[in-house]
PDB file of C-alpha atoms and ligand atoms in Angstrom:
ATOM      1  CA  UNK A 455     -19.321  22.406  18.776  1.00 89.00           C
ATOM      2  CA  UNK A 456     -16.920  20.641  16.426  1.00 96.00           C
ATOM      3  CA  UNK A 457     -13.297  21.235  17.093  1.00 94.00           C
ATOM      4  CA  UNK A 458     -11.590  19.195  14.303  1.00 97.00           C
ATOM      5  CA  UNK A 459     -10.859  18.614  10.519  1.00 97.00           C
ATOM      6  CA  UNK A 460     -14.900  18.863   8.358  1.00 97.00           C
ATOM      7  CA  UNK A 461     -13.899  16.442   5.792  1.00 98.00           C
ATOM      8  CA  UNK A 462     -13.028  12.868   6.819  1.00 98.00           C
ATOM      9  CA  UNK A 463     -12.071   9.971   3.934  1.00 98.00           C
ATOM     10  CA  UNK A 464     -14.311   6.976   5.254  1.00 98.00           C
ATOM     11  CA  UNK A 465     -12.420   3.965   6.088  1.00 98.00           C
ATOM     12  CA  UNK A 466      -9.332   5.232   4.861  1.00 96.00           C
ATOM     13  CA  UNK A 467     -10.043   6.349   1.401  1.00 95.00           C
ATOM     14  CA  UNK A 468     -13.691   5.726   0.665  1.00 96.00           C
ATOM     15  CA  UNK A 469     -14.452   3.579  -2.392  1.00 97.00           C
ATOM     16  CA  UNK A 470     -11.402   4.305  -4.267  1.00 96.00           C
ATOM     17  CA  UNK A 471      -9.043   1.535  -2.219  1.00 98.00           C
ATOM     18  CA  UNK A 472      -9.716  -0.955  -0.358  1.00 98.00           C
ATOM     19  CA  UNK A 473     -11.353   0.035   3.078  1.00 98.00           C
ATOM     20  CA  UNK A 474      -9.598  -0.043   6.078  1.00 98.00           C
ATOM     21  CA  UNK A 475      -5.919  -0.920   4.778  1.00 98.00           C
ATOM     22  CA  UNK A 476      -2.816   1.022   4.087  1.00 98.00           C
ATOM     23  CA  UNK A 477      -3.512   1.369   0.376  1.00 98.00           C
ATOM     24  CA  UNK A 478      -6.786   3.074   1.028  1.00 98.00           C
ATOM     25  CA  UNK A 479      -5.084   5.582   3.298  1.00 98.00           C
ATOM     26  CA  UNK A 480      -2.580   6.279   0.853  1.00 98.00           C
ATOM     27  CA  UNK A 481      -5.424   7.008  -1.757  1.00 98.00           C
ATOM     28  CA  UNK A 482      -6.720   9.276   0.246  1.00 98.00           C
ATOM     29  CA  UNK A 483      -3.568  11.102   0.850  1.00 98.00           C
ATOM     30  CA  UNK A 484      -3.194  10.989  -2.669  1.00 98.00           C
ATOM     31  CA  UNK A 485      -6.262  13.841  -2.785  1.00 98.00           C
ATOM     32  CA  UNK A 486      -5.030  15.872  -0.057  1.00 98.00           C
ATOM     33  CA  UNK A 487      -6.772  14.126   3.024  1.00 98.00           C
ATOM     34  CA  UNK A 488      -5.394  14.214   6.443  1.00 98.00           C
ATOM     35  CA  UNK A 489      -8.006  13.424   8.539  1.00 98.00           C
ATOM     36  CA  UNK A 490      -9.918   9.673   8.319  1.00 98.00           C
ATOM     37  CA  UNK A 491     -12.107   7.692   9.710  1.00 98.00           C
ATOM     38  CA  UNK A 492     -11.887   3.607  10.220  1.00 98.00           C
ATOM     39  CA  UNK A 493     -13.098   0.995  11.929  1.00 98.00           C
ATOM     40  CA  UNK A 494     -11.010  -1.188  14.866  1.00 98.00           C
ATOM     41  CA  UNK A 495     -12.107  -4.317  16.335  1.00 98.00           C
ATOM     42  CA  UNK A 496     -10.024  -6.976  18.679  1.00 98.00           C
ATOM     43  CA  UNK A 497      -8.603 -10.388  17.209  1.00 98.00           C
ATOM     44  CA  UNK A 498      -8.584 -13.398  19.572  1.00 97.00           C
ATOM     45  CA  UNK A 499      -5.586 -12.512  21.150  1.00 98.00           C
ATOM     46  CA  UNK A 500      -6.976  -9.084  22.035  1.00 98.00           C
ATOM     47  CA  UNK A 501      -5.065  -7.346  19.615  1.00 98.00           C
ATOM     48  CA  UNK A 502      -7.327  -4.774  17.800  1.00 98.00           C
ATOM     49  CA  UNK A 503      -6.890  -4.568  13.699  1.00 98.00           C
ATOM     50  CA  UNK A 504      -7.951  -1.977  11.532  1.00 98.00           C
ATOM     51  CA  UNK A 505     -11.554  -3.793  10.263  1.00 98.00           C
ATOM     52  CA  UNK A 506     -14.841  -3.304   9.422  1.00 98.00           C
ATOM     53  CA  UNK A 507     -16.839  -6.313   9.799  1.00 97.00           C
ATOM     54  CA  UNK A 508     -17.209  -9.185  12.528  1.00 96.00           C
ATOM     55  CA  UNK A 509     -16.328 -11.960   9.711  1.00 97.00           C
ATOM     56  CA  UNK A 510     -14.288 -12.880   7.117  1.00 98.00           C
ATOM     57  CA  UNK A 511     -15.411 -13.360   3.268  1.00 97.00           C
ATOM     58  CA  UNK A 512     -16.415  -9.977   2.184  1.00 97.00           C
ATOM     59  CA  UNK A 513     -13.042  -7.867   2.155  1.00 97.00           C
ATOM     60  CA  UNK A 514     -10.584 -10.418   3.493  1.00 97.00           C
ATOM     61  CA  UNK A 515     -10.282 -13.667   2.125  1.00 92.00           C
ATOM     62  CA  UNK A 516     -10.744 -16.835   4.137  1.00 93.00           C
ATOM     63  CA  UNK A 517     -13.889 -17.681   6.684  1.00 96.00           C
ATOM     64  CA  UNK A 518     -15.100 -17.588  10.005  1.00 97.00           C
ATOM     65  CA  UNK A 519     -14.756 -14.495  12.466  1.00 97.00           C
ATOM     66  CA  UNK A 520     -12.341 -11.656  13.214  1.00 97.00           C
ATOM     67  CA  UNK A 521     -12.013 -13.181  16.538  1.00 95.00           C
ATOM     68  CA  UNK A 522     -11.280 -16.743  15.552  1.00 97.00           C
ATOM     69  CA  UNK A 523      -7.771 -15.627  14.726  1.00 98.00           C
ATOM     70  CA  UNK A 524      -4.729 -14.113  15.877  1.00 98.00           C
ATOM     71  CA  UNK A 525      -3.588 -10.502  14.832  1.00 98.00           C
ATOM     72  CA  UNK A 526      -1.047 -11.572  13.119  1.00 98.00           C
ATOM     73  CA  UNK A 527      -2.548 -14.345  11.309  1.00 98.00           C
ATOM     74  CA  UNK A 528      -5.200 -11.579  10.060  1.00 98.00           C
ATOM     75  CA  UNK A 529      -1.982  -9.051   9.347  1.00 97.00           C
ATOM     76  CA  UNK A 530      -1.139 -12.073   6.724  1.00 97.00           C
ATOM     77  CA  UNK A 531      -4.213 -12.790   5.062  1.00 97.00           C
ATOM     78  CA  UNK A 532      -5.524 -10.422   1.725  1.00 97.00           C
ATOM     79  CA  UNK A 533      -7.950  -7.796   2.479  1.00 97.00           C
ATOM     80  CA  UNK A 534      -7.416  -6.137  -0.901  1.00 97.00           C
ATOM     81  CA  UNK A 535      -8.044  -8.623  -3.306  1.00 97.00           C
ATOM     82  CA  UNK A 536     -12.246  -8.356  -3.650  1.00 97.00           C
ATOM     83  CA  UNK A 537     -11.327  -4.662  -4.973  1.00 98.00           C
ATOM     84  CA  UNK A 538      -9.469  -5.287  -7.384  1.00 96.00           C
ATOM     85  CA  UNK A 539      -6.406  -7.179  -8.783  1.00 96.00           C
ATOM     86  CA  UNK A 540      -3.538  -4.652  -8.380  1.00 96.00           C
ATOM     87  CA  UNK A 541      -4.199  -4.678  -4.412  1.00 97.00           C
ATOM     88  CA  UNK A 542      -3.980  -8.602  -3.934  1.00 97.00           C
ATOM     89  CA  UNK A 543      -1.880  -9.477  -0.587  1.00 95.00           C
ATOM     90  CA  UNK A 544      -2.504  -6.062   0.715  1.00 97.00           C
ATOM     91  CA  UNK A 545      -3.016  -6.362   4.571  1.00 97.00           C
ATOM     92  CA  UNK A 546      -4.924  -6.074   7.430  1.00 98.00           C
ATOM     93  CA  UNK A 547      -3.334  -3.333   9.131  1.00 98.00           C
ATOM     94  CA  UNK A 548      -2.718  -4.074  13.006  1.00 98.00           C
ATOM     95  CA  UNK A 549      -4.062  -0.813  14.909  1.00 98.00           C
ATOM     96  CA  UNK A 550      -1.165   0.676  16.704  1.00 98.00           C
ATOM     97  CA  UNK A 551       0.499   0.234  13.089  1.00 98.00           C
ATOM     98  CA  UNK A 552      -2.159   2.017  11.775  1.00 98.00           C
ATOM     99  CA  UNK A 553      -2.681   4.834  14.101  1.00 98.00           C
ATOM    100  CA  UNK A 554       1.125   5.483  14.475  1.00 98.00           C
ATOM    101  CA  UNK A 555       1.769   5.771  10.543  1.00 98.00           C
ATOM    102  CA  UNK A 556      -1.493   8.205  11.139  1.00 98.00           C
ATOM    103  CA  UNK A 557       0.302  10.309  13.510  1.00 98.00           C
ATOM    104  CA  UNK A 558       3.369  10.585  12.099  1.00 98.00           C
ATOM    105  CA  UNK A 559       1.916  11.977   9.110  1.00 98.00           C
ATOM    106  CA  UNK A 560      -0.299  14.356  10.584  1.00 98.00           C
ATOM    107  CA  UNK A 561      -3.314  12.719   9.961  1.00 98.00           C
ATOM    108  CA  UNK A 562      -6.425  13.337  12.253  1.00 98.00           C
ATOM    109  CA  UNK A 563      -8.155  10.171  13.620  1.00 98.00           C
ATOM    110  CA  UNK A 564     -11.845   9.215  14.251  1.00 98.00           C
ATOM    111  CA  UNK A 565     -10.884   5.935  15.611  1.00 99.00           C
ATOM    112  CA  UNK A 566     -15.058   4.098  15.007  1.00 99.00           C
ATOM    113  CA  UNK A 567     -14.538   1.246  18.106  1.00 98.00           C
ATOM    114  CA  UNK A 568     -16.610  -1.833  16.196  1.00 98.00           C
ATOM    115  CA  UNK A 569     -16.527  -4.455  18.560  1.00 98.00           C
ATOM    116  CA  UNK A 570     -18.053  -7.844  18.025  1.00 94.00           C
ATOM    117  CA  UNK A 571     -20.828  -8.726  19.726  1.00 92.00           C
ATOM    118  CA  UNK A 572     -20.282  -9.293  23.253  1.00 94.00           C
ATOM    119  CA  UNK A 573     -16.686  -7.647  23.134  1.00 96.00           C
ATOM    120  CA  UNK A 574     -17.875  -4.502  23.637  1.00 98.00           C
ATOM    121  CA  UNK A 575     -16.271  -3.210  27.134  1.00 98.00           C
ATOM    122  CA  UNK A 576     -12.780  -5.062  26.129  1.00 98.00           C
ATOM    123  CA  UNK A 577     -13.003  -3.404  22.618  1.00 98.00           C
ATOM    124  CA  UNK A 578     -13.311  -0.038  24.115  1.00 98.00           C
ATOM    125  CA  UNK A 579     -10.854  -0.491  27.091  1.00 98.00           C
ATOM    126  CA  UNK A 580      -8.092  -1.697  24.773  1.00 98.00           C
ATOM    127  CA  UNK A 581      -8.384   1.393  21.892  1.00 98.00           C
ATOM    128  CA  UNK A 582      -9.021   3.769  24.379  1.00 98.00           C
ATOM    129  CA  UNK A 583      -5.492   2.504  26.674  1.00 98.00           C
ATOM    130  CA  UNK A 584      -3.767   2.010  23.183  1.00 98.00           C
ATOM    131  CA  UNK A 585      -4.954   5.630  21.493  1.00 98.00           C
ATOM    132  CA  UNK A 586      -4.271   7.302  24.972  1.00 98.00           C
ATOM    133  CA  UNK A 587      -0.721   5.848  25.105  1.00 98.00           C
ATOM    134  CA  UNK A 588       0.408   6.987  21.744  1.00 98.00           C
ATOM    135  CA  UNK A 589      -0.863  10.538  22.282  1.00 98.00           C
ATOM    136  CA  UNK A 590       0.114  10.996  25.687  1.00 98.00           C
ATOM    137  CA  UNK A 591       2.841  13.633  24.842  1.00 97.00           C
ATOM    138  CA  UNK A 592      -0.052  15.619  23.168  1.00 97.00           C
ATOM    139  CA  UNK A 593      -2.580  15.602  25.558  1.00 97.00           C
ATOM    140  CA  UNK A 594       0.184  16.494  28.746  1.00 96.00           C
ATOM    141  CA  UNK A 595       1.549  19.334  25.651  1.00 97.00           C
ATOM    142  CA  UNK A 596      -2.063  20.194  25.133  1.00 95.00           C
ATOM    143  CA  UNK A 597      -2.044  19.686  21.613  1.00 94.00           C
ATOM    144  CA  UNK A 598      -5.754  18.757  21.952  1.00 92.00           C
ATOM    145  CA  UNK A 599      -6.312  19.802  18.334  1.00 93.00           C
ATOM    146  CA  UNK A 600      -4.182  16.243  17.326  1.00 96.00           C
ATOM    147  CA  UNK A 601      -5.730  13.895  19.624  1.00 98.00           C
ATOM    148  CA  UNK A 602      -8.393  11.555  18.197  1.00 98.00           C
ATOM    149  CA  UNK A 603     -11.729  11.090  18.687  1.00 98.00           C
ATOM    150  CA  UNK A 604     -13.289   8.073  19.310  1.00 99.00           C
ATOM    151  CA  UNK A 605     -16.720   6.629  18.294  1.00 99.00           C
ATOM    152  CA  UNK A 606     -18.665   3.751  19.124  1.00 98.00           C
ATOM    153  CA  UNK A 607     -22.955   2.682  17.827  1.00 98.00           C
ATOM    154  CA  UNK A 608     -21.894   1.119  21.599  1.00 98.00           C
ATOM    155  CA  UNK A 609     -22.414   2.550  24.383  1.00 98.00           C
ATOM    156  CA  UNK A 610     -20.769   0.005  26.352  1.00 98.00           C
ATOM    157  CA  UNK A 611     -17.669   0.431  24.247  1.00 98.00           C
ATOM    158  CA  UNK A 612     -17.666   4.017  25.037  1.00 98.00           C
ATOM    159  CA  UNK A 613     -18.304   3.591  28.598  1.00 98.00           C
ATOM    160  CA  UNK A 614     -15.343   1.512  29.186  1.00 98.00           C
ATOM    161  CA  UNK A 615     -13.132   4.090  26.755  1.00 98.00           C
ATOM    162  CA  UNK A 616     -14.095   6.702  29.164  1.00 98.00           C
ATOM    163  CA  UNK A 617     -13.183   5.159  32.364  1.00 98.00           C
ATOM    164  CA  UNK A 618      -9.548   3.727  30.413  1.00 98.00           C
ATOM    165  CA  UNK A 619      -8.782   7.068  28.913  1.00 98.00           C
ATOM    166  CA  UNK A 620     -11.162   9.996  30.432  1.00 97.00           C
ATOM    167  CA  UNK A 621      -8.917  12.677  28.298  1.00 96.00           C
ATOM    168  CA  UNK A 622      -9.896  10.849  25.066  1.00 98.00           C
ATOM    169  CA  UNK A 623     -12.859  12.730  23.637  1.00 98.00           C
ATOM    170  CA  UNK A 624     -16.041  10.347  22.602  1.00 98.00           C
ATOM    171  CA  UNK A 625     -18.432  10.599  20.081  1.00 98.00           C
ATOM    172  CA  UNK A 626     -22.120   8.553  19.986  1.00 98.00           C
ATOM    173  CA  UNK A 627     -22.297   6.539  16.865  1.00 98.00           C
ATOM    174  CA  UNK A 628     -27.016   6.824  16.041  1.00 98.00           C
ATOM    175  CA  UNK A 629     -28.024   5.463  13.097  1.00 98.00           C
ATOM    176  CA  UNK A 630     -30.826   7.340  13.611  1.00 97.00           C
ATOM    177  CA  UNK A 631     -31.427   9.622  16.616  1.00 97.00           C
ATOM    178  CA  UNK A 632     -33.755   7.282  19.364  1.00 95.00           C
ATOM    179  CA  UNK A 633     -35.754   9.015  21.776  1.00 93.00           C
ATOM    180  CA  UNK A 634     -33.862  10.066  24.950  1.00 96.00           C
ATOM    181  CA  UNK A 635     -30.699  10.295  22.697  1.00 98.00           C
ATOM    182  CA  UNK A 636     -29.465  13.485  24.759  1.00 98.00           C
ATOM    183  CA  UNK A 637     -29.413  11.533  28.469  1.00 98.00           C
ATOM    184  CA  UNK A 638     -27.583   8.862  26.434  1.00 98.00           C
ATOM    185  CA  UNK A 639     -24.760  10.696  25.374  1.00 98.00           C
ATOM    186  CA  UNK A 640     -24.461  12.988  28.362  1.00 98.00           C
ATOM    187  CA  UNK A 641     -23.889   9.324  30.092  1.00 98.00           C
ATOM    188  CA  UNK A 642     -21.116   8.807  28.466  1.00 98.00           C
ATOM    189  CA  UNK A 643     -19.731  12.341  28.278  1.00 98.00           C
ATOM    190  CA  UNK A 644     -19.711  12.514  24.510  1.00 98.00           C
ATOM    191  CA  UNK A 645     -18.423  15.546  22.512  1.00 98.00           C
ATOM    192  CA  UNK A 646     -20.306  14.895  19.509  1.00 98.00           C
ATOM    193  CA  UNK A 647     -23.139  12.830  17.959  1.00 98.00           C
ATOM    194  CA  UNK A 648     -22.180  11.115  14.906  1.00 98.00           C
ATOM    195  CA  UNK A 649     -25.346  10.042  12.826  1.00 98.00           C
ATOM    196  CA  UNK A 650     -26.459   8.670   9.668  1.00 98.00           C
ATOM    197  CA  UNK A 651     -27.165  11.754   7.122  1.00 98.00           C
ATOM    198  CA  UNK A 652     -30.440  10.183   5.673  1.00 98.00           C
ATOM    199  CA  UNK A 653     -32.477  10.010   9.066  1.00 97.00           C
ATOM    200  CA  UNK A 654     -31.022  13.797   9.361  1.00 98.00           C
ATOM    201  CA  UNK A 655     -33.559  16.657   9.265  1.00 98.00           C
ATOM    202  CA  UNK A 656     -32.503  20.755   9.396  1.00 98.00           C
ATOM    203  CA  UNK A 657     -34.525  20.486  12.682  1.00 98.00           C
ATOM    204  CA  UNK A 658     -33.103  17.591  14.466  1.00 98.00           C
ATOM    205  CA  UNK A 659     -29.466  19.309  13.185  1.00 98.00           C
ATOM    206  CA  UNK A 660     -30.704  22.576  14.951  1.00 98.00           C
ATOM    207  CA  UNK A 661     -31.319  20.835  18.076  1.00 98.00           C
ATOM    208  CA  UNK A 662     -27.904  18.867  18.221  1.00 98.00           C
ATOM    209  CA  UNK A 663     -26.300  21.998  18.009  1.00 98.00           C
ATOM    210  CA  UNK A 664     -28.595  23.390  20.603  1.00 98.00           C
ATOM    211  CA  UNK A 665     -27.766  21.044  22.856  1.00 98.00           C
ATOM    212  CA  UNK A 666     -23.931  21.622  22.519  1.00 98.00           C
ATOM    213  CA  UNK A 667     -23.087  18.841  20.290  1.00 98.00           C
ATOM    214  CA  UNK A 668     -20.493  18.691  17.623  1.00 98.00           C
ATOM    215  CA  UNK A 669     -22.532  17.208  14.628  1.00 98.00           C
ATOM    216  CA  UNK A 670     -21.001  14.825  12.284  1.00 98.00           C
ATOM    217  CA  UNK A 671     -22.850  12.693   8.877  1.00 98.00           C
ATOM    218  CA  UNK A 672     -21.974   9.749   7.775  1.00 98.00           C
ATOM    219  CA  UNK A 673     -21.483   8.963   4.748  1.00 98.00           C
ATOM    220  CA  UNK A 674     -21.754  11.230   2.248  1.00 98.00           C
ATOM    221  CA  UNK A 675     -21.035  10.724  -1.502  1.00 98.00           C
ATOM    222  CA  UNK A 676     -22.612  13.636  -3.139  1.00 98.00           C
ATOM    223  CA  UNK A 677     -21.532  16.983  -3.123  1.00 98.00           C
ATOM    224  CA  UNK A 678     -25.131  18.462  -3.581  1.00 98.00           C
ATOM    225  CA  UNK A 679     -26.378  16.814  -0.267  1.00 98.00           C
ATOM    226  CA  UNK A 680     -23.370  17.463   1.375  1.00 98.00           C
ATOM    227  CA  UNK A 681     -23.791  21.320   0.300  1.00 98.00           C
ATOM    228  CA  UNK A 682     -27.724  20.845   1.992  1.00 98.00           C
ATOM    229  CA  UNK A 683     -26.228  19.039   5.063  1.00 98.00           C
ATOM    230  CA  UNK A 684     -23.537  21.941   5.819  1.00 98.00           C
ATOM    231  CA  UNK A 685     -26.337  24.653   5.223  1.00 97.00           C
ATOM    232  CA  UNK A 686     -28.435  22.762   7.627  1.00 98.00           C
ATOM    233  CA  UNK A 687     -25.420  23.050  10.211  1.00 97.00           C
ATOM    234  CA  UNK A 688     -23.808  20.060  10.081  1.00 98.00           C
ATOM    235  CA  UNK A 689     -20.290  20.088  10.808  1.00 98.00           C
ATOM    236  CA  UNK A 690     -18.621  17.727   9.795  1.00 98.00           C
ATOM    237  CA  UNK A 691     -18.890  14.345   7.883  1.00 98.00           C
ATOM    238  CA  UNK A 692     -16.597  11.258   6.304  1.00 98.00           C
ATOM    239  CA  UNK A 693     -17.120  10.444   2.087  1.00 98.00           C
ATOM    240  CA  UNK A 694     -16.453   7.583   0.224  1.00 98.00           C
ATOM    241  CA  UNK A 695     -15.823   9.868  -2.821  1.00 98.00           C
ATOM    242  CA  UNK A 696     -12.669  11.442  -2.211  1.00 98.00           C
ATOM    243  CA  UNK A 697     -12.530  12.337  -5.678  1.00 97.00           C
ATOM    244  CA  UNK A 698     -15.373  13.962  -5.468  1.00 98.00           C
ATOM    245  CA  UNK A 699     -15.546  16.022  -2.217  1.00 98.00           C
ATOM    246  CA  UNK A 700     -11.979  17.362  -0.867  1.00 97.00           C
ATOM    247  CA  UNK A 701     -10.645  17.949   2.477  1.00 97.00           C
ATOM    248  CA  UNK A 702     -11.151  21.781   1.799  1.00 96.00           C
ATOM    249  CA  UNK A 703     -14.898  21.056   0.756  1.00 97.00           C
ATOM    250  CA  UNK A 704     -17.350  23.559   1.300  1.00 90.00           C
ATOM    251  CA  UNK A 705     -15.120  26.545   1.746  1.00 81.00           C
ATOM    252  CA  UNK A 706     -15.872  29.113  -0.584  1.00 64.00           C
TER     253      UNK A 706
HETATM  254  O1  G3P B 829     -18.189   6.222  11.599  1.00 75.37           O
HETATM  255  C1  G3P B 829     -19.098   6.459  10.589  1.00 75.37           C
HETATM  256  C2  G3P B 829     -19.442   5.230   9.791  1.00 75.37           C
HETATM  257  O2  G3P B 829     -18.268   4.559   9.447  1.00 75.37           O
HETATM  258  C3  G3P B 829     -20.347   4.301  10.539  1.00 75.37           C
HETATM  259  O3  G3P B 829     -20.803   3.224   9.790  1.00 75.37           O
HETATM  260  O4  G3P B 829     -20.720   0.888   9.055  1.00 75.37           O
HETATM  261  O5  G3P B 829     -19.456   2.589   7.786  1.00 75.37           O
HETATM  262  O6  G3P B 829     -18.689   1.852  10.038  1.00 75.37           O
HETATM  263  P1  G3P B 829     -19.875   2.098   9.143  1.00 75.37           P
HETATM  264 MG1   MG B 830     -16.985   3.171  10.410  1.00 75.37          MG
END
């Protein structure tokens, strides 16, 4: 069963801003979001920034990989240029940054652990000790409503989140649900399944839920599928189009 916000803006603020940064979680404020999903990943130093991919070129300037550089040297460089002119030098938002502005703003977290290959343990052991640090006073309050959840396509990643921060709830990132998917979350104690609306049927929703899984789709742009996908019984999923699907989406 899901126990948090239904309507997620996807890396920040979907397509509107660009993803992962500041600006795009501001955009998505702008239309009444306060709950978001984005992506986190470590920087050489071991510092984890608020990213979606391995590499550089596509949404920050500059080449090579996320983990040839420091966080701060990322912090510096322009992830907001390729969208568009009016969001040149906008940054790459260091993690804690990012999840503390989150927090003090009320805004629910899925925290999506991306590590780069082979960093997948460290990747989860660092957001997991981070996240758990900066919520501590609302898990020992009980204020379970406000902690985030994490997610991970690795099950590595979540593994080592679990055994940092045990009181963090997880949630298996599947493309597509593989055979055996059940034994694979139950090994790392996830709360929900987190899975890729297009490989979705209403059977394979029914059974999620069966199985006592919160069910979350990702990502979802139109409001007539995501109409189908909560009839089916999905709970919950992130959009690019915050424009076009609200936080209160779905309610009559
Ligand atoms: O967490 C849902 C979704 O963000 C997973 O795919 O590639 O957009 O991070 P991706
Ligand atoms: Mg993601």
């Amino acid at each position: 069963m899901w126990r948090y916000p239904r309507i997620l803006a996807h890396r920040g603020g979907g397509t509107l801003a660009p993803e992962n940064t500041f600006a795009g979680l501001k955009r998505g404020m702008d239309f009444g979001f306060r709950a978001v999903e984005f992506d986190v990943m470590l920087a050489r130093d071991g510092v984890p920034v608020v990213m979606h991919d391995p590499y550089l070129g596509r949404t920050v300037s500059g080449a090579g990989h996320v983990f040839d550089y420091d966080a701060l040297e990322l912090a510096r460089m322009d992830a907001g240029s390729w969208h568009g002119a009016d969001y040149r030098g906008e940054p790459v938002p260091l993690f804690v940054e990012f999840a503390q502005y989150c927090k003090a703003h009320g805004i629910w977290m899925n925290i999506e652990i991306k590590p780069a290959r082979g960093f997948d343990r460290e990747t989860g052991d660092t957001v997991a000790r981070i996240t758990r640090a900066l919520f501590a006073d609302d898990i020992a309050s009980g204020a379970l409503a406000r902690v985030p959840l994490l997610s991970s396509f690795s099950l590595a990643a979540l593994d080592a989140a679990r055994a940092a921060a045990p009181d963090l709830p997880r949630a298996c990132l599947m493309s597509e649900l593989p055979p055996g998917w059940e034994p694979l979350a139950r090994s790392v104690e996830a709360v929900a399944i987190h899975t890729n609306h297009t490989h979705l049927s209403p059977e394979l929703a029914q059974v999620v839920r069966d199985a006592g899984f919160g069910l979350f789709c990702y990502t979802v742009n139109d409001p007539v599928r995501a109409r189908e996908l909560l009839g089916w019984g999905v709970e919950a999923f992130c959009t690019d189009r915050v424009d076009l699907i609200g936080p209160d989406f779905g309610i009559a």
